[in-house]
Amino acid sequence: MIELKIMDIPEKKVIKLDKKAALARAEHYCAYQERSQQELRDKLYEWGLRSDEVEELISELIQTNFLNEERFTQAYVSGKFSIKHWGKVKIRQGLKLKRVPDKMISNALKAIDYDEYLKTILNLALKKLPAIKETDPYKRKYKLVSYLLGKGFENDLILEVLKANDLP
């Protein structure tokens, strides 16, 4: 049995920065990769800033266009769909965790081409099928549908694609 002592668990470092240094770091943090307001807010609190300073820095970064929630949302949707092959359900869930407004999420999801979306479902299904060792066709289909649901695709679209392509 492994014995853990309280001191073995690393604590999160809280760095205390002044406002000017925090602004410079936040600009670099936002320039490196698109960020949501919530991601930046969490990071600023981690750097030891007070609530009023955090909100002031966020509004300054929005004005200078270092922080743009709409741009972040579009980049997130594009990346998760084209690189990770996530479906709209999983993408929406990820954006909600980052506290992006629903209307902005819906607008960004509209950018996904419907035919490309169906093609992605088909490609993932074709790639997954050989890995499913199940011989019973019902269990095989169940495992395939479960996998695609886990990737965030809608049940009705999954079944439509499978039926149209004579897949289990």
Short mmCIF file of C-alpha atoms in Angstrom, two decimals:
data_model
loop_
_atom_site.label_atom_id
_atom_site.label_comp_id
_atom_site.label_asym_id
_atom_site.label_seq_id
_atom_site.Cartn_x
_atom_site.Cartn_y
_atom_site.Cartn_z
CA MET A 1 0.00 0.00 0.00
CA ILE A 2 1.28 3.46 -0.92
CA GLU A 3 1.29 5.98 1.85
CA LEU A 4 0.76 9.60 0.85
CA LYS A 5 1.66 12.45 3.08
CA ILE A 6 0.05 15.84 2.77
CA MET A 7 3.38 17.38 1.77
CA ASP A 8 3.73 14.93 -1.18
CA ILE A 9 0.88 16.59 -3.06
CA PRO A 10 2.13 19.57 -5.04
CA GLU A 11 0.27 22.84 -4.52
CA LYS A 12 -0.66 25.25 -7.28
CA LYS A 13 1.76 28.15 -7.38
CA VAL A 14 0.25 31.57 -6.93
CA ILE A 15 2.47 34.24 -8.41
CA LYS A 16 1.91 37.83 -7.32
CA LEU A 17 2.32 40.20 -10.27
CA ASP A 18 1.80 43.92 -10.49
CA LYS A 19 -0.72 45.21 -13.02
CA LYS A 20 1.81 46.22 -15.69
CA ALA A 21 3.63 42.87 -15.58
CA ALA A 22 0.31 41.03 -15.56
CA LEU A 23 -0.84 42.94 -18.65
CA ALA A 24 2.36 42.05 -20.52
CA ARG A 25 2.05 38.38 -19.54
CA ALA A 26 -1.65 38.31 -20.40
CA GLU A 27 -0.95 39.82 -23.84
CA HIS A 28 1.66 37.12 -24.46
CA TYR A 29 -0.71 34.44 -23.13
CA CYS A 30 -3.47 35.59 -25.51
CA ALA A 31 -1.14 36.12 -28.48
CA TYR A 32 0.22 32.58 -28.20
CA GLN A 33 -3.20 30.96 -28.63
CA GLU A 34 -6.82 32.11 -28.76
CA ARG A 35 -8.30 32.14 -25.25
CA SER A 36 -11.78 32.43 -23.80
CA GLN A 37 -12.50 35.13 -21.26
CA GLN A 38 -12.89 32.45 -18.60
CA GLU A 39 -9.50 30.86 -19.36
CA LEU A 40 -7.84 34.26 -19.07
CA ARG A 41 -9.79 35.12 -15.91
CA ASP A 42 -8.65 31.87 -14.27
CA LYS A 43 -5.04 32.54 -15.28
CA LEU A 44 -5.13 36.11 -13.92
CA TYR A 45 -6.47 34.88 -10.58
CA GLU A 46 -3.71 32.26 -10.58
CA TRP A 47 -1.22 35.12 -10.95
CA GLY A 48 -2.55 36.63 -7.73
CA LEU A 49 -4.57 39.54 -9.09
CA ARG A 50 -7.64 40.92 -7.33
CA SER A 51 -11.11 40.76 -8.86
CA ASP A 52 -11.24 44.43 -9.88
CA GLU A 53 -7.78 44.18 -11.51
CA VAL A 54 -8.80 41.03 -13.38
CA GLU A 55 -11.91 42.63 -14.87
CA GLU A 56 -9.98 45.79 -15.76
CA LEU A 57 -7.28 43.80 -17.57
CA ILE A 58 -9.86 41.70 -19.41
CA SER A 59 -11.67 44.79 -20.70
CA GLU A 60 -8.33 46.33 -21.75
CA LEU A 61 -7.37 43.16 -23.64
CA ILE A 62 -10.77 43.11 -25.36
CA GLN A 63 -10.32 46.74 -26.45
CA THR A 64 -6.84 46.02 -27.86
CA ASN A 65 -8.23 42.87 -29.55
CA PHE A 66 -5.87 40.48 -27.76
CA LEU A 67 -8.97 38.80 -26.37
CA ASN A 68 -11.87 38.11 -28.71
CA GLU A 69 -14.43 35.55 -27.59
CA GLU A 70 -15.94 35.19 -31.07
CA ARG A 71 -12.55 34.55 -32.65
CA PHE A 72 -11.76 32.05 -29.88
CA THR A 73 -15.06 30.24 -30.46
CA GLN A 74 -14.48 29.96 -34.21
CA ALA A 75 -10.93 28.69 -33.70
CA TYR A 76 -12.11 26.17 -31.10
CA VAL A 77 -14.88 24.82 -33.34
CA SER A 78 -12.59 24.62 -36.36
CA GLY A 79 -9.80 22.88 -34.47
CA LYS A 80 -11.92 20.38 -32.60
CA PHE A 81 -13.83 19.39 -35.73
CA SER A 82 -11.04 19.25 -38.30
CA ILE A 83 -8.21 17.99 -36.10
CA LYS A 84 -9.83 16.03 -33.27
CA HIS A 85 -12.90 15.00 -35.32
CA TRP A 86 -15.34 15.93 -32.59
CA GLY A 87 -19.05 16.24 -33.27
CA LYS A 88 -21.19 19.28 -32.52
CA VAL A 89 -22.46 17.92 -29.20
CA LYS A 90 -18.97 17.51 -27.74
CA ILE A 91 -17.78 20.84 -29.16
CA ARG A 92 -20.80 22.63 -27.65
CA GLN A 93 -20.14 20.97 -24.30
CA GLY A 94 -16.48 22.04 -24.36
CA LEU A 95 -17.40 25.64 -25.13
CA LYS A 96 -20.02 25.70 -22.38
CA LEU A 97 -17.34 24.60 -19.91
CA LYS A 98 -15.39 27.66 -21.02
CA ARG A 99 -18.51 29.78 -20.38
CA VAL A 100 -18.98 30.91 -23.96
CA PRO A 101 -22.49 32.34 -24.61
CA ASP A 102 -24.95 29.92 -26.30
CA LYS A 103 -25.69 32.28 -29.20
CA MET A 104 -21.99 32.54 -30.02
CA ILE A 105 -21.63 28.75 -29.85
CA SER A 106 -24.58 28.24 -32.22
CA ASN A 107 -23.20 30.76 -34.72
CA ALA A 108 -19.76 29.13 -34.71
CA LEU A 109 -21.23 25.62 -35.16
CA LYS A 110 -23.07 26.81 -38.28
CA ALA A 111 -19.67 27.18 -39.95
CA ILE A 112 -19.28 23.38 -40.08
CA ASP A 113 -20.22 22.17 -43.55
CA TYR A 114 -23.06 19.62 -43.35
CA ASP A 115 -21.64 17.32 -46.05
CA GLU A 116 -18.19 17.45 -44.45
CA TYR A 117 -19.82 16.61 -41.12
CA LEU A 118 -21.52 13.50 -42.55
CA LYS A 119 -18.30 12.51 -44.32
CA THR A 120 -16.44 12.72 -41.01
CA ILE A 121 -19.00 10.41 -39.36
CA LEU A 122 -18.57 7.92 -42.22
CA ASN A 123 -14.76 8.07 -42.13
CA LEU A 124 -14.66 7.56 -38.36
CA ALA A 125 -17.09 4.62 -38.66
CA LEU A 126 -15.03 2.99 -41.42
CA LYS A 127 -11.85 3.46 -39.40
CA LYS A 128 -13.39 2.06 -36.19
CA LEU A 129 -15.15 -0.99 -37.67
CA PRO A 130 -12.04 -3.17 -38.17
CA ALA A 131 -11.06 -2.56 -34.54
CA ILE A 132 -14.40 -3.91 -33.24
CA LYS A 133 -13.84 -7.63 -32.64
CA GLU A 134 -17.49 -8.38 -31.83
CA THR A 135 -19.14 -10.90 -34.19
CA ASP A 136 -22.77 -10.36 -33.19
CA PRO A 137 -24.06 -7.69 -35.64
CA TYR A 138 -26.26 -5.98 -33.02
CA LYS A 139 -23.44 -5.71 -30.50
CA ARG A 140 -21.11 -4.58 -33.28
CA LYS A 141 -23.49 -1.79 -34.28
CA TYR A 142 -24.01 -0.83 -30.63
CA LYS A 143 -20.25 -0.47 -30.10
CA LEU A 144 -19.84 1.58 -33.27
CA VAL A 145 -22.74 3.91 -32.42
CA SER A 146 -21.45 4.27 -28.84
CA TYR A 147 -18.03 5.26 -30.15
CA LEU A 148 -19.49 7.89 -32.48
CA LEU A 149 -21.77 9.24 -29.74
CA GLY A 150 -18.70 9.54 -27.53
CA LYS A 151 -17.04 11.62 -30.25
CA GLY A 152 -20.00 13.99 -29.97
CA PHE A 153 -22.08 13.19 -33.04
CA GLU A 154 -25.87 13.19 -33.01
CA ASN A 155 -27.63 9.81 -32.82
CA ASP A 156 -29.99 10.45 -35.76
CA LEU A 157 -27.12 11.48 -38.05
CA ILE A 158 -25.04 8.46 -37.03
CA LEU A 159 -27.91 6.09 -37.85
CA GLU A 160 -28.60 7.92 -41.12
CA VAL A 161 -24.96 7.61 -42.25
CA LEU A 162 -24.71 3.95 -41.22
CA LYS A 163 -27.95 3.07 -43.02
CA ALA A 164 -27.04 4.99 -46.19
CA ASN A 165 -23.70 3.19 -46.42
CA ASP A 166 -24.91 -0.31 -45.46
CA LEU A 167 -22.79 -0.40 -42.34
CA PRO A 168 -23.82 -2.51 -39.33
#
